[in-house]
PDB file of C-alpha atoms and ligand atoms in Angstrom:
ATOM      1  CA  MET A 201      81.906-314.778-184.673  1.00  0.00           C
ATOM      2  CA  SER A 202      82.628-317.701-185.934  1.00  0.00           C
ATOM      3  CA  LYS A 203      81.200-318.709-189.882  1.00  0.00           C
ATOM      4  CA  GLY A 204      79.366-321.299-188.499  1.00  0.00           C
ATOM      5  CA  ASN A 205      77.604-319.513-186.721  1.00  0.00           C
ATOM      6  CA  SER A 206      76.181-316.323-188.203  1.00  0.00           C
ATOM      7  CA  VAL A 207      72.572-314.648-187.284  1.00  0.00           C
ATOM      8  CA  VAL A 208      71.818-311.308-188.100  1.00  0.00           C
ATOM      9  CA  LEU A 209      68.555-309.517-187.814  1.00  0.00           C
ATOM     10  CA  LEU A 210      66.423-308.297-190.119  1.00  0.00           C
ATOM     11  CA  ASP A 211      65.156-305.705-188.290  1.00  0.00           C
ATOM     12  CA  PHE A 212      63.233-302.125-188.186  1.00  0.00           C
ATOM     13  CA  TRP A 213      63.335-300.641-184.866  1.00  0.00           C
ATOM     14  CA  GLY A 214      59.828-299.320-183.614  1.00  0.00           C
ATOM     15  CA  SER A 215      58.138-303.064-185.035  1.00  0.00           C
ATOM     16  CA  PRO A 216      56.234-304.522-181.778  1.00  0.00           C
ATOM     17  CA  PHE A 217      57.667-307.817-183.840  1.00  0.00           C
ATOM     18  CA  CYS A 218      61.499-306.760-184.028  1.00  0.00           C
ATOM     19  CA  LEU A 219      60.892-306.315-180.584  1.00  0.00           C
ATOM     20  CA  ARG A 220      60.649-309.254-179.592  1.00  0.00           C
ATOM     21  CA  ALA A 221      63.393-311.176-181.729  1.00  0.00           C
ATOM     22  CA  ARG A 222      65.142-308.650-180.161  1.00  0.00           C
ATOM     23  CA  ILE A 223      64.593-309.326-176.691  1.00  0.00           C
ATOM     24  CA  ALA A 224      65.183-312.789-177.125  1.00  0.00           C
ATOM     25  CA  LEU A 225      68.424-312.944-179.014  1.00  0.00           C
ATOM     26  CA  GLU A 226      69.297-310.407-176.028  1.00  0.00           C
ATOM     27  CA  GLU A 227      67.756-313.461-172.602  1.00  0.00           C
ATOM     28  CA  LYS A 228      70.084-315.650-174.640  1.00  0.00           C
ATOM     29  CA  SER A 229      73.131-312.927-175.389  1.00  0.00           C
ATOM     30  CA  VAL A 230      73.234-313.911-178.646  1.00  0.00           C
ATOM     31  CA  THR A 231      75.930-312.133-180.511  1.00  0.00           C
ATOM     32  CA  TYR A 232      74.033-310.761-183.863  1.00  0.00           C
ATOM     33  CA  GLU A 233      73.616-308.237-186.642  1.00  0.00           C
ATOM     34  CA  GLY A 234      70.803-305.861-187.004  1.00  0.00           C
ATOM     35  CA  ARG A 235      70.133-305.113-189.972  1.00  0.00           C
ATOM     36  CA  GLU A 236      67.326-301.749-190.015  1.00  0.00           C
ATOM     37  CA  GLU A 237      65.310-302.378-192.926  1.00  0.00           C
ATOM     38  CA  ASN A 238      63.584-299.817-194.777  1.00  0.00           C
ATOM     39  CA  LEU A 239      59.730-300.211-194.112  1.00  0.00           C
ATOM     40  CA  LEU A 240      58.877-297.319-195.849  1.00  0.00           C
ATOM     41  CA  GLY A 241      61.990-296.328-198.657  1.00  0.00           C
ATOM     42  CA  GLY A 242      62.443-299.840-200.117  1.00  0.00           C
ATOM     43  CA  LYS A 243      62.909-303.066-198.444  1.00  0.00           C
ATOM     44  CA  SER A 244      66.075-304.944-199.132  1.00  0.00           C
ATOM     45  CA  ASP A 245      67.066-307.580-201.503  1.00  0.00           C
ATOM     46  CA  LEU A 246      67.236-309.710-198.578  1.00  0.00           C
ATOM     47  CA  LEU A 247      63.643-309.223-197.313  1.00  0.00           C
ATOM     48  CA  LEU A 248      62.240-309.935-200.195  1.00  0.00           C
ATOM     49  CA  LYS A 249      63.993-312.550-200.532  1.00  0.00           C
ATOM     50  CA  SER A 250      64.234-314.130-197.202  1.00  0.00           C
ATOM     51  CA  ASN A 251      60.826-313.950-196.756  1.00  0.00           C
ATOM     52  CA  PRO A 252      58.665-314.045-200.240  1.00  0.00           C
ATOM     53  CA  ILE A 253      55.374-315.017-197.821  1.00  0.00           C
ATOM     54  CA  HIS A 254      54.642-311.525-195.688  1.00  0.00           C
ATOM     55  CA  LYS A 255      58.014-309.619-197.099  1.00  0.00           C
ATOM     56  CA  LYS A 256      57.646-308.745-193.379  1.00  0.00           C
ATOM     57  CA  VAL A 257      60.112-308.018-190.465  1.00  0.00           C
ATOM     58  CA  PRO A 258      61.506-309.619-188.780  1.00  0.00           C
ATOM     59  CA  VAL A 259      63.871-312.501-190.448  1.00  0.00           C
ATOM     60  CA  LEU A 260      66.141-314.231-188.676  1.00  0.00           C
ATOM     61  CA  LEU A 261      69.246-315.184-190.504  1.00  0.00           C
ATOM     62  CA  HIS A 262      70.952-317.328-188.572  1.00  0.00           C
ATOM     63  CA  ASN A 263      73.673-319.245-191.118  1.00  0.00           C
ATOM     64  CA  ASP A 264      72.485-317.517-193.851  1.00  0.00           C
ATOM     65  CA  GLN A 265      68.563-319.919-193.373  1.00  0.00           C
ATOM     66  CA  PRO A 266      66.031-317.703-192.595  1.00  0.00           C
ATOM     67  CA  VAL A 267      63.131-318.060-190.078  1.00  0.00           C
ATOM     68  CA  ALA A 268      60.198-315.518-190.214  1.00  0.00           C
ATOM     69  CA  GLU A 269      57.145-314.465-187.894  1.00  0.00           C
ATOM     70  CA  SER A 270      57.745-312.755-184.562  1.00  0.00           C
ATOM     71  CA  ALA A 271      56.167-315.670-182.598  1.00  0.00           C
ATOM     72  CA  ASN A 272      57.730-318.199-184.548  1.00  0.00           C
ATOM     73  CA  ILE A 273      60.957-316.625-184.281  1.00  0.00           C
ATOM     74  CA  VAL A 274      61.578-316.637-180.042  1.00  0.00           C
ATOM     75  CA  ALA A 275      60.615-320.249-180.069  1.00  0.00           C
ATOM     76  CA  TYR A 276      63.357-321.253-182.712  1.00  0.00           C
ATOM     77  CA  ILE A 277      65.891-319.369-181.253  1.00  0.00           C
ATOM     78  CA  ASP A 278      64.669-320.691-178.395  1.00  0.00           C
ATOM     79  CA  GLU A 279      65.467-324.226-179.397  1.00  0.00           C
ATOM     80  CA  ALA A 280      68.474-323.399-181.336  1.00  0.00           C
ATOM     81  CA  TRP A 281      69.917-321.979-178.005  1.00  0.00           C
ATOM     82  CA  PRO A 282      68.461-324.418-175.524  1.00  0.00           C
ATOM     83  CA  SER A 283      70.132-322.614-172.507  1.00  0.00           C
ATOM     84  CA  ASN A 284      67.912-320.623-170.286  1.00  0.00           C
ATOM     85  CA  PRO A 285      64.718-321.202-171.660  1.00  0.00           C
ATOM     86  CA  LEU A 286      61.915-319.319-172.368  1.00  0.00           C
ATOM     87  CA  LEU A 287      59.110-321.970-173.288  1.00  0.00           C
ATOM     88  CA  PRO A 288      58.128-324.075-170.514  1.00  0.00           C
ATOM     89  CA  THR A 289      59.130-327.777-170.548  1.00  0.00           C
ATOM     90  CA  ASN A 290      55.767-329.799-169.751  1.00  0.00           C
ATOM     91  CA  PRO A 291      53.508-329.982-172.303  1.00  0.00           C
ATOM     92  CA  TYR A 292      50.288-328.558-170.445  1.00  0.00           C
ATOM     93  CA  GLU A 293      51.949-325.157-169.757  1.00  0.00           C
ATOM     94  CA  ARG A 294      53.553-325.346-173.417  1.00  0.00           C
ATOM     95  CA  ALA A 295      50.210-325.238-174.644  1.00  0.00           C
ATOM     96  CA  GLN A 296      48.858-322.184-171.950  1.00  0.00           C
ATOM     97  CA  ALA A 297      51.961-320.656-173.375  1.00  0.00           C
ATOM     98  CA  ARG A 298      51.179-320.942-176.478  1.00  0.00           C
ATOM     99  CA  PHE A 299      47.916-320.310-176.066  1.00  0.00           C
ATOM    100  CA  TRP A 300      48.108-316.550-174.960  1.00  0.00           C
ATOM    101  CA  ALA A 301      50.529-316.191-177.836  1.00  0.00           C
ATOM    102  CA  ASP A 302      48.017-316.862-179.725  1.00  0.00           C
ATOM    103  CA  TYR A 303      45.624-314.571-178.092  1.00  0.00           C
ATOM    104  CA  ILE A 304      48.321-311.601-177.968  1.00  0.00           C
ATOM    105  CA  ASP A 305      48.552-311.795-181.714  1.00  0.00           C
ATOM    106  CA  LYS A 306      45.152-311.870-183.162  1.00  0.00           C
ATOM    107  CA  GLU A 307      43.895-309.593-180.614  1.00  0.00           C
ATOM    108  CA  VAL A 308      46.467-306.466-178.744  1.00  0.00           C
ATOM    109  CA  PHE A 309      47.647-305.202-181.946  1.00  0.00           C
ATOM    110  CA  GLU A 310      44.857-305.004-184.315  1.00  0.00           C
ATOM    111  CA  THR A 311      42.045-303.410-181.229  1.00  0.00           C
ATOM    112  CA  GLY A 312      45.425-301.044-180.577  1.00  0.00           C
ATOM    113  CA  LYS A 313      44.900-299.586-184.330  1.00  0.00           C
ATOM    114  CA  GLY A 314      41.493-298.639-183.455  1.00  0.00           C
ATOM    115  CA  ILE A 315      42.795-296.051-181.257  1.00  0.00           C
ATOM    116  CA  TRP A 316      45.345-294.898-183.261  1.00  0.00           C
ATOM    117  CA  LEU A 317      44.009-295.066-186.995  1.00  0.00           C
ATOM    118  CA  SER A 318      40.651-294.149-186.096  1.00  0.00           C
ATOM    119  CA  LYS A 319      38.832-290.643-187.172  1.00  0.00           C
ATOM    120  CA  GLY A 320      37.099-289.673-184.195  1.00  0.00           C
ATOM    121  CA  GLU A 321      36.436-289.217-180.658  1.00  0.00           C
ATOM    122  CA  GLU A 322      33.595-292.168-180.425  1.00  0.00           C
ATOM    123  CA  GLY A 323      35.547-294.542-182.209  1.00  0.00           C
ATOM    124  CA  ARG A 324      38.304-293.905-179.894  1.00  0.00           C
ATOM    125  CA  GLU A 325      36.523-294.434-177.146  1.00  0.00           C
ATOM    126  CA  VAL A 326      35.557-297.779-178.427  1.00  0.00           C
ATOM    127  CA  ALA A 327      39.020-299.017-179.699  1.00  0.00           C
ATOM    128  CA  LYS A 328      39.661-297.567-175.567  1.00  0.00           C
ATOM    129  CA  LYS A 329      37.365-300.016-173.901  1.00  0.00           C
ATOM    130  CA  ASN A 330      38.093-302.608-176.342  1.00  0.00           C
ATOM    131  CA  LEU A 331      41.388-302.731-175.369  1.00  0.00           C
ATOM    132  CA  ILE A 332      41.214-302.230-171.618  1.00  0.00           C
ATOM    133  CA  GLU A 333      39.139-305.376-171.793  1.00  0.00           C
ATOM    134  CA  VAL A 334      41.919-306.864-173.647  1.00  0.00           C
ATOM    135  CA  VAL A 335      44.123-306.443-171.094  1.00  0.00           C
ATOM    136  CA  LYS A 336      42.564-307.138-168.346  1.00  0.00           C
ATOM    137  CA  ASN A 337      42.178-310.707-169.318  1.00  0.00           C
ATOM    138  CA  LEU A 338      46.519-310.804-169.735  1.00  0.00           C
ATOM    139  CA  GLU A 339      45.689-309.763-166.080  1.00  0.00           C
ATOM    140  CA  GLY A 340      43.489-312.752-165.548  1.00  0.00           C
ATOM    141  CA  ALA A 341      46.541-314.594-166.743  1.00  0.00           C
ATOM    142  CA  LEU A 342      49.137-313.130-165.068  1.00  0.00           C
ATOM    143  CA  GLY A 343      47.237-313.679-161.857  1.00  0.00           C
ATOM    144  CA  ASP A 344      49.639-312.620-158.396  1.00  0.00           C
ATOM    145  CA  LYS A 345      53.137-313.835-160.848  1.00  0.00           C
ATOM    146  CA  SER A 346      55.727-312.017-160.871  1.00  0.00           C
ATOM    147  CA  PHE A 347      55.458-312.608-164.409  1.00  0.00           C
ATOM    148  CA  PHE A 348      53.214-314.768-167.329  1.00  0.00           C
ATOM    149  CA  GLY A 349      55.260-318.518-166.593  1.00  0.00           C
ATOM    150  CA  GLY A 350      55.611-317.653-162.678  1.00  0.00           C
ATOM    151  CA  ASP A 351      59.045-316.622-161.442  1.00  0.00           C
ATOM    152  CA  ALA A 352      60.602-316.931-164.090  1.00  0.00           C
ATOM    153  CA  PHE A 353      60.750-314.538-167.441  1.00  0.00           C
ATOM    154  CA  GLY A 354      59.659-316.172-170.528  1.00  0.00           C
ATOM    155  CA  TYR A 355      57.991-316.656-173.597  1.00  0.00           C
ATOM    156  CA  VAL A 356      54.425-315.087-173.477  1.00  0.00           C
ATOM    157  CA  ASP A 357      56.985-311.728-171.330  1.00  0.00           C
ATOM    158  CA  ILE A 358      58.060-311.436-175.284  1.00  0.00           C
ATOM    159  CA  ILE A 359      55.353-311.742-177.210  1.00  0.00           C
ATOM    160  CA  ALA A 360      53.383-309.675-174.950  1.00  0.00           C
ATOM    161  CA  LEU A 361      56.045-306.761-174.276  1.00  0.00           C
ATOM    162  CA  GLY A 362      56.599-306.797-178.593  1.00  0.00           C
ATOM    163  CA  PRO A 363      52.479-304.916-178.852  1.00  0.00           C
ATOM    164  CA  ALA A 364      53.588-303.419-175.221  1.00  0.00           C
ATOM    165  CA  SER A 365      55.327-301.102-176.964  1.00  0.00           C
ATOM    166  CA  TRP A 366      53.074-299.240-178.845  1.00  0.00           C
ATOM    167  CA  PHE A 367      51.365-298.329-175.386  1.00  0.00           C
ATOM    168  CA  TYR A 368      52.528-295.310-174.076  1.00  0.00           C
ATOM    169  CA  ALA A 369      51.892-294.227-177.989  1.00  0.00           C
ATOM    170  CA  TYR A 370      48.675-294.795-177.178  1.00  0.00           C
ATOM    171  CA  GLU A 371      48.213-293.970-173.191  1.00  0.00           C
ATOM    172  CA  LYS A 372      48.893-290.129-175.823  1.00  0.00           C
ATOM    173  CA  ILE A 373      46.680-290.338-178.253  1.00  0.00           C
ATOM    174  CA  GLY A 374      43.878-291.996-176.637  1.00  0.00           C
ATOM    175  CA  GLY A 375      44.160-289.359-173.439  1.00  0.00           C
ATOM    176  CA  PHE A 376      44.221-292.301-171.521  1.00  0.00           C
ATOM    177  CA  LYS A 377      46.019-294.151-168.331  1.00  0.00           C
ATOM    178  CA  LEU A 378      46.082-298.224-168.239  1.00  0.00           C
ATOM    179  CA  GLU A 379      47.900-297.921-165.223  1.00  0.00           C
ATOM    180  CA  ALA A 380      44.039-296.783-163.346  1.00  0.00           C
ATOM    181  CA  TYR A 381      42.301-299.937-164.908  1.00  0.00           C
ATOM    182  CA  CYS A 382      45.248-301.756-165.409  1.00  0.00           C
ATOM    183  CA  PRO A 383      47.848-301.464-162.827  1.00  0.00           C
ATOM    184  CA  LYS A 384      48.409-305.250-162.340  1.00  0.00           C
ATOM    185  CA  PHE A 385      49.657-304.826-166.344  1.00  0.00           C
ATOM    186  CA  SER A 386      51.295-301.654-165.312  1.00  0.00           C
ATOM    187  CA  SER A 387      53.475-303.401-162.203  1.00  0.00           C
ATOM    188  CA  TRP A 388      54.546-306.806-164.888  1.00  0.00           C
ATOM    189  CA  PHE A 389      55.478-303.883-167.686  1.00  0.00           C
ATOM    190  CA  LYS A 390      57.703-301.968-165.078  1.00  0.00           C
ATOM    191  CA  ARG A 391      59.564-305.460-163.836  1.00  0.00           C
ATOM    192  CA  CYS A 392      59.371-306.464-167.477  1.00  0.00           C
ATOM    193  CA  LEU A 393      61.336-303.133-168.219  1.00  0.00           C
ATOM    194  CA  GLN A 394      64.522-303.516-165.303  1.00  0.00           C
ATOM    195  CA  ARG A 395      65.713-306.477-166.787  1.00  0.00           C
ATOM    196  CA  PRO A 396      68.886-305.743-168.709  1.00  0.00           C
ATOM    197  CA  SER A 397      67.820-307.521-171.667  1.00  0.00           C
ATOM    198  CA  VAL A 398      64.529-306.340-172.219  1.00  0.00           C
ATOM    199  CA  ALA A 399      66.103-302.468-171.531  1.00  0.00           C
ATOM    200  CA  LYS A 400      68.162-302.468-173.501  1.00  0.00           C
ATOM    201  CA  ALA A 401      65.716-303.902-177.546  1.00  0.00           C
ATOM    202  CA  PHE A 402      63.221-301.579-176.330  1.00  0.00           C
ATOM    203  CA  PRO A 403      62.910-298.340-178.501  1.00  0.00           C
ATOM    204  CA  ASP A 404      62.185-294.955-176.533  1.00  0.00           C
ATOM    205  CA  PRO A 405      58.997-294.732-175.845  1.00  0.00           C
ATOM    206  CA  GLU A 406      58.295-290.851-177.123  1.00  0.00           C
ATOM    207  CA  LYS A 407      60.500-291.494-180.858  1.00  0.00           C
ATOM    208  CA  VAL A 408      57.389-294.939-181.213  1.00  0.00           C
ATOM    209  CA  HIS A 409      54.188-291.751-180.091  1.00  0.00           C
ATOM    210  CA  GLN A 410      55.873-290.488-182.829  1.00  0.00           C
ATOM    211  CA  LEU A 411      56.107-292.876-185.302  1.00  0.00           C
ATOM    212  CA  VAL A 412      52.736-293.925-184.756  1.00  0.00           C
ATOM    213  CA  LEU A 413      51.626-290.801-185.195  1.00  0.00           C
ATOM    214  CA  LYS A 414      52.911-290.563-188.279  1.00  0.00           C
ATOM    215  CA  LEU A 415      52.136-293.940-189.535  1.00  0.00           C
ATOM    216  CA  SER A 416      48.180-292.466-188.226  1.00  0.00           C
ATOM    217  CA  GLU A 417      48.648-290.061-190.943  1.00  0.00           C
ATOM    218  CA  ILE A 418      49.858-292.240-193.610  1.00  0.00           C
ATOM    219  CA  MET A 419      47.416-294.433-192.371  1.00  0.00           C
ATOM    220  CA  GLY A 420      44.386-292.805-191.381  1.00  0.00           C
TER     221      GLY A 420
HETATM  222  C1  GS8 B 753      53.880-309.192-188.607  1.00  0.00           C
HETATM  223  C2  GS8 B 753      54.730-308.352-188.993  1.00  0.00           C
HETATM  224  C3  GS8 B 753      55.197-306.930-189.113  1.00  0.00           C
HETATM  225  O1  GS8 B 753      53.602-307.122-189.631  1.00  0.00           O
HETATM  226  C4  GS8 B 753      55.098-311.564-187.544  1.00  0.00           C
HETATM  227  O2  GS8 B 753      56.422-311.075-187.347  1.00  0.00           O
HETATM  228  O3  GS8 B 753      54.329-311.522-186.358  1.00  0.00           O
HETATM  229  N1  GS8 B 753      53.054-312.088-187.899  1.00  0.00           N
HETATM  230  C5  GS8 B 753      54.738-310.555-188.375  1.00  0.00           C
HETATM  231  N2  GS8 B 753      56.007-306.252-189.725  1.00  0.00           N
HETATM  232  C6  GS8 B 753      56.251-305.037-190.289  1.00  0.00           C
HETATM  233  C7  GS8 B 753      56.833-303.965-189.233  1.00  0.00           C
HETATM  234  S1  GS8 B 753      56.043-303.983-187.805  1.00  0.00           S
HETATM  235  O4  GS8 B 753      54.055-303.752-187.716  1.00  0.00           O
HETATM  236  C8  GS8 B 753      56.354-305.255-191.766  1.00  0.00           C
HETATM  237  O5  GS8 B 753      57.221-305.067-191.845  1.00  0.00           O
HETATM  238  N3  GS8 B 753      56.407-304.356-192.427  1.00  0.00           N
HETATM  239  C9  GS8 B 753      56.110-304.416-193.180  1.00  0.00           C
HETATM  240  C10 GS8 B 753      54.561-304.233-194.351  1.00  0.00           C
HETATM  241  O6  GS8 B 753      53.659-304.337-194.413  1.00  0.00           O
HETATM  242  O7  GS8 B 753      55.053-303.635-195.913  1.00  0.00           O
END
């Protein structure tokens, strides 16, 4: 890698947010150095310096310039490496893509939390129902298309894949199969996993399940 184009990702393997950045970098065939952060044991000085407001991963350092917040990072990657675009060029379609990315960011991970942070069965059942409702809304946006933007894999797919990487853990903890309620979403998910960029960046679902169990112990 030339000195003028260094790309470093402050990363955490199980993070739904870091996954978005890794997929976008793979989609653009960008060579980068991933630096794993120890979120529980102590964050690196570089992370604290690069994202002083939130102190969270992911942070992308492009030629030492930090970019924070995963949806912002994916949009940045799309602009900095313009070939093989992820966001549509049409202003209306771009606005739609940003709307759904925002919906996913506000609803999916937060709703999912109810499944692994709920103490009782009742709270978990409510969270399960809520998550299914949110995913059904996503199915509405997907319609009969292969990907959220149409025939081509793009921005909203990457944003949605982040929290979807925890769905296996939710299914195990909640004792349900999302496919039974949201078959279109499940087909979309399987389609995405067939992409080399996604397969390469994706964490092992069982490892994520163990991580979520550990987090629910710590935070629950
Ligand atoms: C969320 C990043 C985040 O929560 C984004 O990038 O989209 N809105 C942000 N990162 C977590 C790891 S994933 O659960 C994190 O860095 N946590 C450390 C902390 O909260 O101290």
